[in-house]
Short mmCIF file of C-alpha atoms in Angstrom, two decimals:
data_model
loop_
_atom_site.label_atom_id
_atom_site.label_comp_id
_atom_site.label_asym_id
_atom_site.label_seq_id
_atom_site.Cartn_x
_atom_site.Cartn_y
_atom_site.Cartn_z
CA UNK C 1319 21.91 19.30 -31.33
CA UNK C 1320 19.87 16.81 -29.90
CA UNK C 1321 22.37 15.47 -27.58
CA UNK C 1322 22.74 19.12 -26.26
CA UNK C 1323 18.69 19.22 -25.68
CA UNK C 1324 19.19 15.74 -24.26
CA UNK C 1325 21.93 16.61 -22.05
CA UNK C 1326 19.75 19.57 -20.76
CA UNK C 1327 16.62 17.47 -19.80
CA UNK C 1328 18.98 14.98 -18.29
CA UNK C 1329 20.07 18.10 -15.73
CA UNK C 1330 16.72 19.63 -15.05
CA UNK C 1331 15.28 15.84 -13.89
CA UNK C 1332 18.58 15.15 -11.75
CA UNK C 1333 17.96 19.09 -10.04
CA UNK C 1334 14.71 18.29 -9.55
CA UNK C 1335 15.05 14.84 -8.11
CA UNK C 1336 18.12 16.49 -5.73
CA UNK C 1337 15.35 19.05 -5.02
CA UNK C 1338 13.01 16.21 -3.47
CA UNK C 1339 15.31 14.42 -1.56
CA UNK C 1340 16.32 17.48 -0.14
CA UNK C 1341 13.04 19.45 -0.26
CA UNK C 1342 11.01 20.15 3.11
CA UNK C 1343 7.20 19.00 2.99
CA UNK C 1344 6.02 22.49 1.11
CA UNK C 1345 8.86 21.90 -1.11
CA UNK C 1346 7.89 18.31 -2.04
CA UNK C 1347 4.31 19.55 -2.07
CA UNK C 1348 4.70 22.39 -4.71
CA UNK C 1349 7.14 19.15 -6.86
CA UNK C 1350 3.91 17.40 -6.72
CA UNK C 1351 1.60 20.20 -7.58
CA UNK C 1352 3.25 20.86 -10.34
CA UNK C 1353 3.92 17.51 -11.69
CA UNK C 1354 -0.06 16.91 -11.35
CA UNK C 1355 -1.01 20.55 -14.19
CA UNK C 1356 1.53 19.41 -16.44
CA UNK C 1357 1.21 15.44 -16.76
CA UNK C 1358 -2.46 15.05 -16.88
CA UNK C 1359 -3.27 12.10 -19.11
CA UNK C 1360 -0.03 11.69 -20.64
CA UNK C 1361 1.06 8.09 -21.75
CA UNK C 1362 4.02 6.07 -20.64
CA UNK C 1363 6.49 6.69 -23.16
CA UNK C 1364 5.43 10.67 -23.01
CA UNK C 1365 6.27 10.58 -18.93
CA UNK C 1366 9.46 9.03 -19.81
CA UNK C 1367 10.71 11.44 -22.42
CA UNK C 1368 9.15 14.01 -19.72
CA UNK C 1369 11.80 12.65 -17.26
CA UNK C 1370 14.65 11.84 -19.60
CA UNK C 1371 14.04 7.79 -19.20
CA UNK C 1372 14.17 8.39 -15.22
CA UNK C 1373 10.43 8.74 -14.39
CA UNK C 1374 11.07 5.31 -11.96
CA UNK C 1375 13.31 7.22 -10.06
CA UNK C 1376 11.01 9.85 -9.29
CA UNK C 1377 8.14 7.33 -9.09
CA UNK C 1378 10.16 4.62 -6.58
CA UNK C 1379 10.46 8.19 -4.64
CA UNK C 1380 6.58 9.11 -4.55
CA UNK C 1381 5.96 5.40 -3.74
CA UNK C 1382 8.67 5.63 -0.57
CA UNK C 1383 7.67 8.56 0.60
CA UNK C 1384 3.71 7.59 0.16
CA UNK C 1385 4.22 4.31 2.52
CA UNK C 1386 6.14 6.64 5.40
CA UNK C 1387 3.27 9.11 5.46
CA UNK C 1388 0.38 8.13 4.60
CA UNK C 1389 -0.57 7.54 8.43
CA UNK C 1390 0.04 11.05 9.11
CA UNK C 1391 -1.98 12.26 6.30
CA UNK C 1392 1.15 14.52 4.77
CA UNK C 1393 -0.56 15.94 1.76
CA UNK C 1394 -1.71 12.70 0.99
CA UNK C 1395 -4.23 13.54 -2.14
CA UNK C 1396 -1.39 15.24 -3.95
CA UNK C 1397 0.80 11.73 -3.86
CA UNK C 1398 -2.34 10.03 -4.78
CA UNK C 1399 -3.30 11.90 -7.66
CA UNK C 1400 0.29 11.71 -9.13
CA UNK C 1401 0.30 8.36 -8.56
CA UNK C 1402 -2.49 7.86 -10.48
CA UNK C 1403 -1.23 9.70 -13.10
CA UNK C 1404 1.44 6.98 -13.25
CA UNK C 1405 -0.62 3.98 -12.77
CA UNK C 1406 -3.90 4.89 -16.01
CA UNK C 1407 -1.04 5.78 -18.37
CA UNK C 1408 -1.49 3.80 -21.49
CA UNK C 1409 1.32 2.15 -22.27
CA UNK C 1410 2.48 2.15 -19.06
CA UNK C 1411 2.64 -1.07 -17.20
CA UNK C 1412 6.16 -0.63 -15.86
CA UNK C 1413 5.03 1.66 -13.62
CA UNK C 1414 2.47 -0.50 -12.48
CA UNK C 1415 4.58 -3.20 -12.27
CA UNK C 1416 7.05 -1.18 -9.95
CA UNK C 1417 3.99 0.19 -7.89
CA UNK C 1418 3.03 -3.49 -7.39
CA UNK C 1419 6.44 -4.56 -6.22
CA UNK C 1420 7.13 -2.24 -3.56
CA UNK C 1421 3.41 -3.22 -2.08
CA UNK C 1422 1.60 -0.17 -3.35
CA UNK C 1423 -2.12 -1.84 -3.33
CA UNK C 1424 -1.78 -2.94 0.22
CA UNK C 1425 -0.57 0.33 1.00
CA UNK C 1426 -3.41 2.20 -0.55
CA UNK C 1427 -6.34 -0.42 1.09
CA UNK C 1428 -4.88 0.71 4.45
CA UNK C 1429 -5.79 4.28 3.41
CA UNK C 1430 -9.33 3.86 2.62
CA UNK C 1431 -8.84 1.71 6.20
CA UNK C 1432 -7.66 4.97 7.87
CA UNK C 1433 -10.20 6.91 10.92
CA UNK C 1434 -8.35 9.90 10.62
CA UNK C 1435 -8.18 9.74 6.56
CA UNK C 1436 -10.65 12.39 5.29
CA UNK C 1437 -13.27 11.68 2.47
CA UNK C 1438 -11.41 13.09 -0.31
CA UNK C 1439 -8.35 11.23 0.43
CA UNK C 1440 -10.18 8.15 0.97
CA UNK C 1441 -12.01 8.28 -2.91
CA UNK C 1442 -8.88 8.96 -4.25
CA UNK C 1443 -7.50 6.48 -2.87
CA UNK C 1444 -10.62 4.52 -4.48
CA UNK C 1445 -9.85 5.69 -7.74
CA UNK C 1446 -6.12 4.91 -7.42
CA UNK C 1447 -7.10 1.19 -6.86
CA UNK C 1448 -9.30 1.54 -10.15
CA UNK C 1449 -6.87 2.39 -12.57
CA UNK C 1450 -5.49 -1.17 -10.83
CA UNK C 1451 -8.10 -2.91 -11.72
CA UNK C 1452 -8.77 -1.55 -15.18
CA UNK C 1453 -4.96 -2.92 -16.16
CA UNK C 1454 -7.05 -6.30 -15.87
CA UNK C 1455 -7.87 -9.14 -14.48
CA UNK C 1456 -4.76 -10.69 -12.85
CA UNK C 1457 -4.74 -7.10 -11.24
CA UNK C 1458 -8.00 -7.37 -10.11
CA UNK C 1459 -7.33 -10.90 -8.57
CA UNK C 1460 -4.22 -9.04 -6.59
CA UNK C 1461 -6.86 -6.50 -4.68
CA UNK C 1462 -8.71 -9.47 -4.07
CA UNK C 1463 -6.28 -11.52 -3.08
CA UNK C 1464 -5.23 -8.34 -0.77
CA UNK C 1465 -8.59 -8.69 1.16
CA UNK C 1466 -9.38 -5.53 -0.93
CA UNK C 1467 -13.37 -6.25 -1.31
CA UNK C 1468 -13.48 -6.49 2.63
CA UNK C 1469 -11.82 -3.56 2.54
CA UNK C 1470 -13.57 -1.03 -0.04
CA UNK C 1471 -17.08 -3.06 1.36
CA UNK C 1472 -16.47 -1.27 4.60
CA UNK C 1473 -15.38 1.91 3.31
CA UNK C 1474 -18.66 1.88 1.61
CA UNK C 1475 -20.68 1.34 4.78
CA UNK C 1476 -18.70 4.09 6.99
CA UNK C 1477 -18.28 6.07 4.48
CA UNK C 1478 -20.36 9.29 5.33
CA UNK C 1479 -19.26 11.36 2.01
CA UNK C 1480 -21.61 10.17 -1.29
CA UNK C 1481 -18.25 11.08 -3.62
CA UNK C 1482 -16.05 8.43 -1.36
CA UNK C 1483 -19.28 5.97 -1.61
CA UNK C 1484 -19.63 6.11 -5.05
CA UNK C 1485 -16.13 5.58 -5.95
CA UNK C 1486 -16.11 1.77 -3.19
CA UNK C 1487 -19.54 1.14 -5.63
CA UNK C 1488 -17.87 1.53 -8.84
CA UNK C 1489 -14.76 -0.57 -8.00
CA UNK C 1490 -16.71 -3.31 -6.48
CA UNK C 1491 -18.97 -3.47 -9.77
CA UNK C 1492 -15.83 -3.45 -11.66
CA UNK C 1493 -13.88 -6.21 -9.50
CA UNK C 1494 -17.40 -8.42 -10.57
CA UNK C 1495 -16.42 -8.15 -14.05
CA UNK C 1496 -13.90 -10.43 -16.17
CA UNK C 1497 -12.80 -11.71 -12.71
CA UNK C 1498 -14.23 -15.36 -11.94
CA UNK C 1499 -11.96 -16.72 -9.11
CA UNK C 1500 -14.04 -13.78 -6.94
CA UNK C 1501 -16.72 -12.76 -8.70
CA UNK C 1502 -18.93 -14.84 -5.44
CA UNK C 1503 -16.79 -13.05 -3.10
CA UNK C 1504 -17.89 -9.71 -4.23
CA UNK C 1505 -21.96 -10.85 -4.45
CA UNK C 1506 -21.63 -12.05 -0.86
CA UNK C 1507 -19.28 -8.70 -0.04
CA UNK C 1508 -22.51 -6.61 -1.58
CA UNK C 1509 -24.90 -9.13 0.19
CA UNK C 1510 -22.98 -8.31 3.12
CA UNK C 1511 -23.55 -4.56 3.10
CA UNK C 1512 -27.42 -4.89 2.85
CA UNK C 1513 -28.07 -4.58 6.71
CA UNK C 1514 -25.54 -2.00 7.35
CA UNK C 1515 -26.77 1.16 8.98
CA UNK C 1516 -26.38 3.50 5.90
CA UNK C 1517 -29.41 4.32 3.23
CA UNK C 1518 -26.62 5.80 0.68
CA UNK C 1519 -25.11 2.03 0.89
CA UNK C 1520 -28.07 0.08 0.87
CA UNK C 1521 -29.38 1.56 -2.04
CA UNK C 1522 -26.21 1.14 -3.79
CA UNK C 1523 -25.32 -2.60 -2.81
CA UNK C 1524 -28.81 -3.06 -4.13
CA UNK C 1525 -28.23 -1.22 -7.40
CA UNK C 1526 -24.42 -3.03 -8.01
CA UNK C 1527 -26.47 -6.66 -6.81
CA UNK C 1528 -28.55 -5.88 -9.69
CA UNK C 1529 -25.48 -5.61 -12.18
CA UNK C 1530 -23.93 -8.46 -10.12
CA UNK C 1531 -26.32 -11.11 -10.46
CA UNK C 1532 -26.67 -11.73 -14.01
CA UNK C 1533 -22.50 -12.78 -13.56
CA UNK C 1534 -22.91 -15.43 -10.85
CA UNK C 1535 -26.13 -16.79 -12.42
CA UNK C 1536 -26.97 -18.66 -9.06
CA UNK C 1537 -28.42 -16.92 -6.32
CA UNK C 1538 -27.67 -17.13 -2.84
CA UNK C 1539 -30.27 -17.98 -0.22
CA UNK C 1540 -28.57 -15.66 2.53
CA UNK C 1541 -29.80 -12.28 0.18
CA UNK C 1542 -33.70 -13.16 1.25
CA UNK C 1543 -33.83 -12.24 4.55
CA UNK C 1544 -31.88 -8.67 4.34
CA UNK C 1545 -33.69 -7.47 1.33
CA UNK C 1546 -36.57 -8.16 2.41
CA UNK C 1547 -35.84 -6.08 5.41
CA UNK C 1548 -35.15 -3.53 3.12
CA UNK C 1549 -38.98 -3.11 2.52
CA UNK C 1550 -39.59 -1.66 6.08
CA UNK C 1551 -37.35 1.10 5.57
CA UNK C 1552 -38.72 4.60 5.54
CA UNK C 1553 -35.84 5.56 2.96
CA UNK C 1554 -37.92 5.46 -1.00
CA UNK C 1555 -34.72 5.20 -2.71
CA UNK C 1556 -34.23 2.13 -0.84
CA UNK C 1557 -37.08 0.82 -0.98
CA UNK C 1558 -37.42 1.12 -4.75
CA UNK C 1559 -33.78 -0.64 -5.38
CA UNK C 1560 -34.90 -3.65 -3.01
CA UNK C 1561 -38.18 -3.72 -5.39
CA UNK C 1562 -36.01 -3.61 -8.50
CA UNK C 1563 -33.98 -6.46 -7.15
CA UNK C 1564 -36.58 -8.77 -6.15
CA UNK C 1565 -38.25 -8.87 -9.51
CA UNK C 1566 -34.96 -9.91 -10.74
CA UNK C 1567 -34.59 -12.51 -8.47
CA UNK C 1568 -37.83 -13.55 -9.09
CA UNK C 1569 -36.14 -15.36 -12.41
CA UNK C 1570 -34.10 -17.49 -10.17
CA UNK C 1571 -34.36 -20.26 -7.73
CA UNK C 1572 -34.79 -18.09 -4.42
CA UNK C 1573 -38.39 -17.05 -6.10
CA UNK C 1574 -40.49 -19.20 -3.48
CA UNK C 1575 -38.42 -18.37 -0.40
CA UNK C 1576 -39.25 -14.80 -1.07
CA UNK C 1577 -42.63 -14.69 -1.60
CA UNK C 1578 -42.52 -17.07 1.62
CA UNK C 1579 -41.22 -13.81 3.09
CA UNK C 1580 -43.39 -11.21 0.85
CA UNK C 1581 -46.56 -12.96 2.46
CA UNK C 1582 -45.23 -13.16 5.90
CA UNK C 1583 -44.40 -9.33 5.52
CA UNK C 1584 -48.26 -8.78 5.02
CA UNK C 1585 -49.13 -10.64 8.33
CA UNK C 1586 -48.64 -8.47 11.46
CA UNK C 1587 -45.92 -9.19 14.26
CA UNK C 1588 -47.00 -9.07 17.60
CA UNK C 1589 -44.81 -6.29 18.38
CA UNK C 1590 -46.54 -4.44 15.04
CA UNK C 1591 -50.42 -4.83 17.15
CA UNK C 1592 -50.96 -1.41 19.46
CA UNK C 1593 -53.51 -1.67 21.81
CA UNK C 1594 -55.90 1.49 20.75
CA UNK C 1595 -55.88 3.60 23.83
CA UNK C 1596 -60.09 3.70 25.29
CA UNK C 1597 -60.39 7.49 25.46
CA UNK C 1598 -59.87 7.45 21.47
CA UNK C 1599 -63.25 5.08 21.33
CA UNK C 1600 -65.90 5.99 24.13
CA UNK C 1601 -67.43 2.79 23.20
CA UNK C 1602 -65.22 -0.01 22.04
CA UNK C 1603 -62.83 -1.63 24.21
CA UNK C 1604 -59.50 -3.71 23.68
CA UNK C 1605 -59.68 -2.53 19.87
CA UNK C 1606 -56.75 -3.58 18.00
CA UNK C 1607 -54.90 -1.49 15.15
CA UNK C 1608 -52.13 -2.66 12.86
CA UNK C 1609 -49.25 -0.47 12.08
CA UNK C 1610 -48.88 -0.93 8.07
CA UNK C 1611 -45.39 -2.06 6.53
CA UNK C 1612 -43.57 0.50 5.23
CA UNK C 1613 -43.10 -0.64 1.77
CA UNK C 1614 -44.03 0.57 -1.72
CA UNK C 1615 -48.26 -0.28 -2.95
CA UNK C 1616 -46.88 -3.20 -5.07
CA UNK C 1617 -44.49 -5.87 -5.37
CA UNK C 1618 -44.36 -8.15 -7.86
CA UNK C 1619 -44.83 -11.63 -6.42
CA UNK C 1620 -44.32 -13.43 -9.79
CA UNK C 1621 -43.71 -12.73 -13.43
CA UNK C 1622 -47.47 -12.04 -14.22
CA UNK C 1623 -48.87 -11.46 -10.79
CA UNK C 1624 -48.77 -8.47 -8.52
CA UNK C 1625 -50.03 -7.47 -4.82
CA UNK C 1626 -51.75 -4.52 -4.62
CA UNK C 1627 -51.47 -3.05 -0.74
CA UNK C 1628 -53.58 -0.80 0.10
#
């Protein structure tokens, strides 16, 4: 009786997998769609029951298909998701494995790489790369190695969706932890992102520098200068991560560079003095105003001292 049963399964997978390699897009689509509502959160042994000890057949299929159309965007979050599905199963590192073999992370970096990807694609594309990661840290290491941080850094400072964002901030705090060969390369990746042109990324390099720290112990000297710069935004969420930050760095050798640079912030540029215009003052001449920094009313300057700016 249960070789009948297992005789039957055996047919349905082999139809099916007939059905993809012969299936139009809509066909492969609806395969996917499918697969996706009915293998949510399953383990590895369950997927392989599921597919009668064949699931690498369909998954060396997704994988193929994945790396011949992912430039052209052919219902991209579908193979995504279903890869996923593949790669957080517990119990599952064959699948991993096989994903790893035919060059799946590189494959997946160039998505989050893509112009013409859109946002959703791109974060789960993000995610994919996270249930990498999570298998540990050798698989960490092999985004690294993959010039993954450059990667998911820049994603994070194009990025114009706060989903996609979030998702480049999560794996690059996770790619910090338990991973020592490039746990620097990440700090000076987050360093990196602090002048970029984005106030959803500063703030969050900020926040993840703040988790980051503590794990390289030293600080580097080239994080003065751009968070400091981060105190003349106009943006209060930024402002009030760089604030954060700098009272944690406070604890650490770069202390008397930056309140070097704290002090020097309080002392007008030239380019800061306007010339008050006469017909404002009837009777004073050549007055000189000072444009005030745009940062918050205090800093802390040391562990027990604070500046109060008015």
């Amino acid at each position: 009786m249960g070789s009948a049963k297992q005789q039957t399964q055996i047919s349905k997978i082999m139809n099916l997998l007939q059905e993809w390699d012969k299936g139009s897009k809509p066909t492969r689509t609806k395969i996917l769609q499918d697969f996706i509502v009915q293998n949510q959160n399953k383990t590895g042994p369950e997927l392989e029951q599921e597919f009668a000890q064949a699931a690498s057949l369909f998954l060396a299929r997704l994988t193929a298909w994945l790396r011949l159309t992912y430039m052209l965007g052919t219902c991209l979050n579908e193979q995504l998701q279903a890869l996923s599905i593949f790669l957080s199963a517990s119990s599952g590192h064959k699948f991993l494995a096989e994903f790893l073999e035919v060059g799946g992370v590189l494959t997946v970096l160039e998505v989050i790489g893509l112009k013409q990807a859109n946002e959703k694609d791109k974060a789960q594309a993000l995610r994919l790369l996270h249930c990498v990661a999570n298998a540990g840290r050798k698989y960490k290491e092999l985004i690294c190695e993959s010039y993954g941080i450059r990667a998911i850094a820049e994603c994070l400072a194009k990025s114009k969706a706060e989903e996609t964002q979030d998702c480049a901030r999560n794996l690059l705090e996770t790619l910090s932890q338990g991973n020592p060969k490039f746990e620097n390369q990440v700090y000076k990746g987050l360093i990196a992102l602090l002048p970029c042109t984005s106030p959803k990324a500063q703030q969050m390099a900020a926040q993840t520098l703040r988790v980051v720290q503590p794990i390289v112990e030293t600080a580097n000297p080239t994080i003065v200068d751009p968070l400091l710069n981060l105190l003349r935004t106009l943006h209060l969420e930024v402002q009030y991560e760089a604030i954060e930050l700098i009272k944690d760095l406070m604890l650490y050798e770069v202390q008397d560079d930056l309140l070097q640079g704290l002090v020097h912030l309080l002392r007008p540029a030239k380019e800061d003095m306007i010339k008050k215009p006469d017909i404002l003052d009837g009777q004073c001449n050549n007055i000189l105003t000072v444009t005030p920094l745009l940062f918050a009313p205090s800093i802390l300057l040391s562990p027990t001292c604070y500046i109060d700016v008015v």
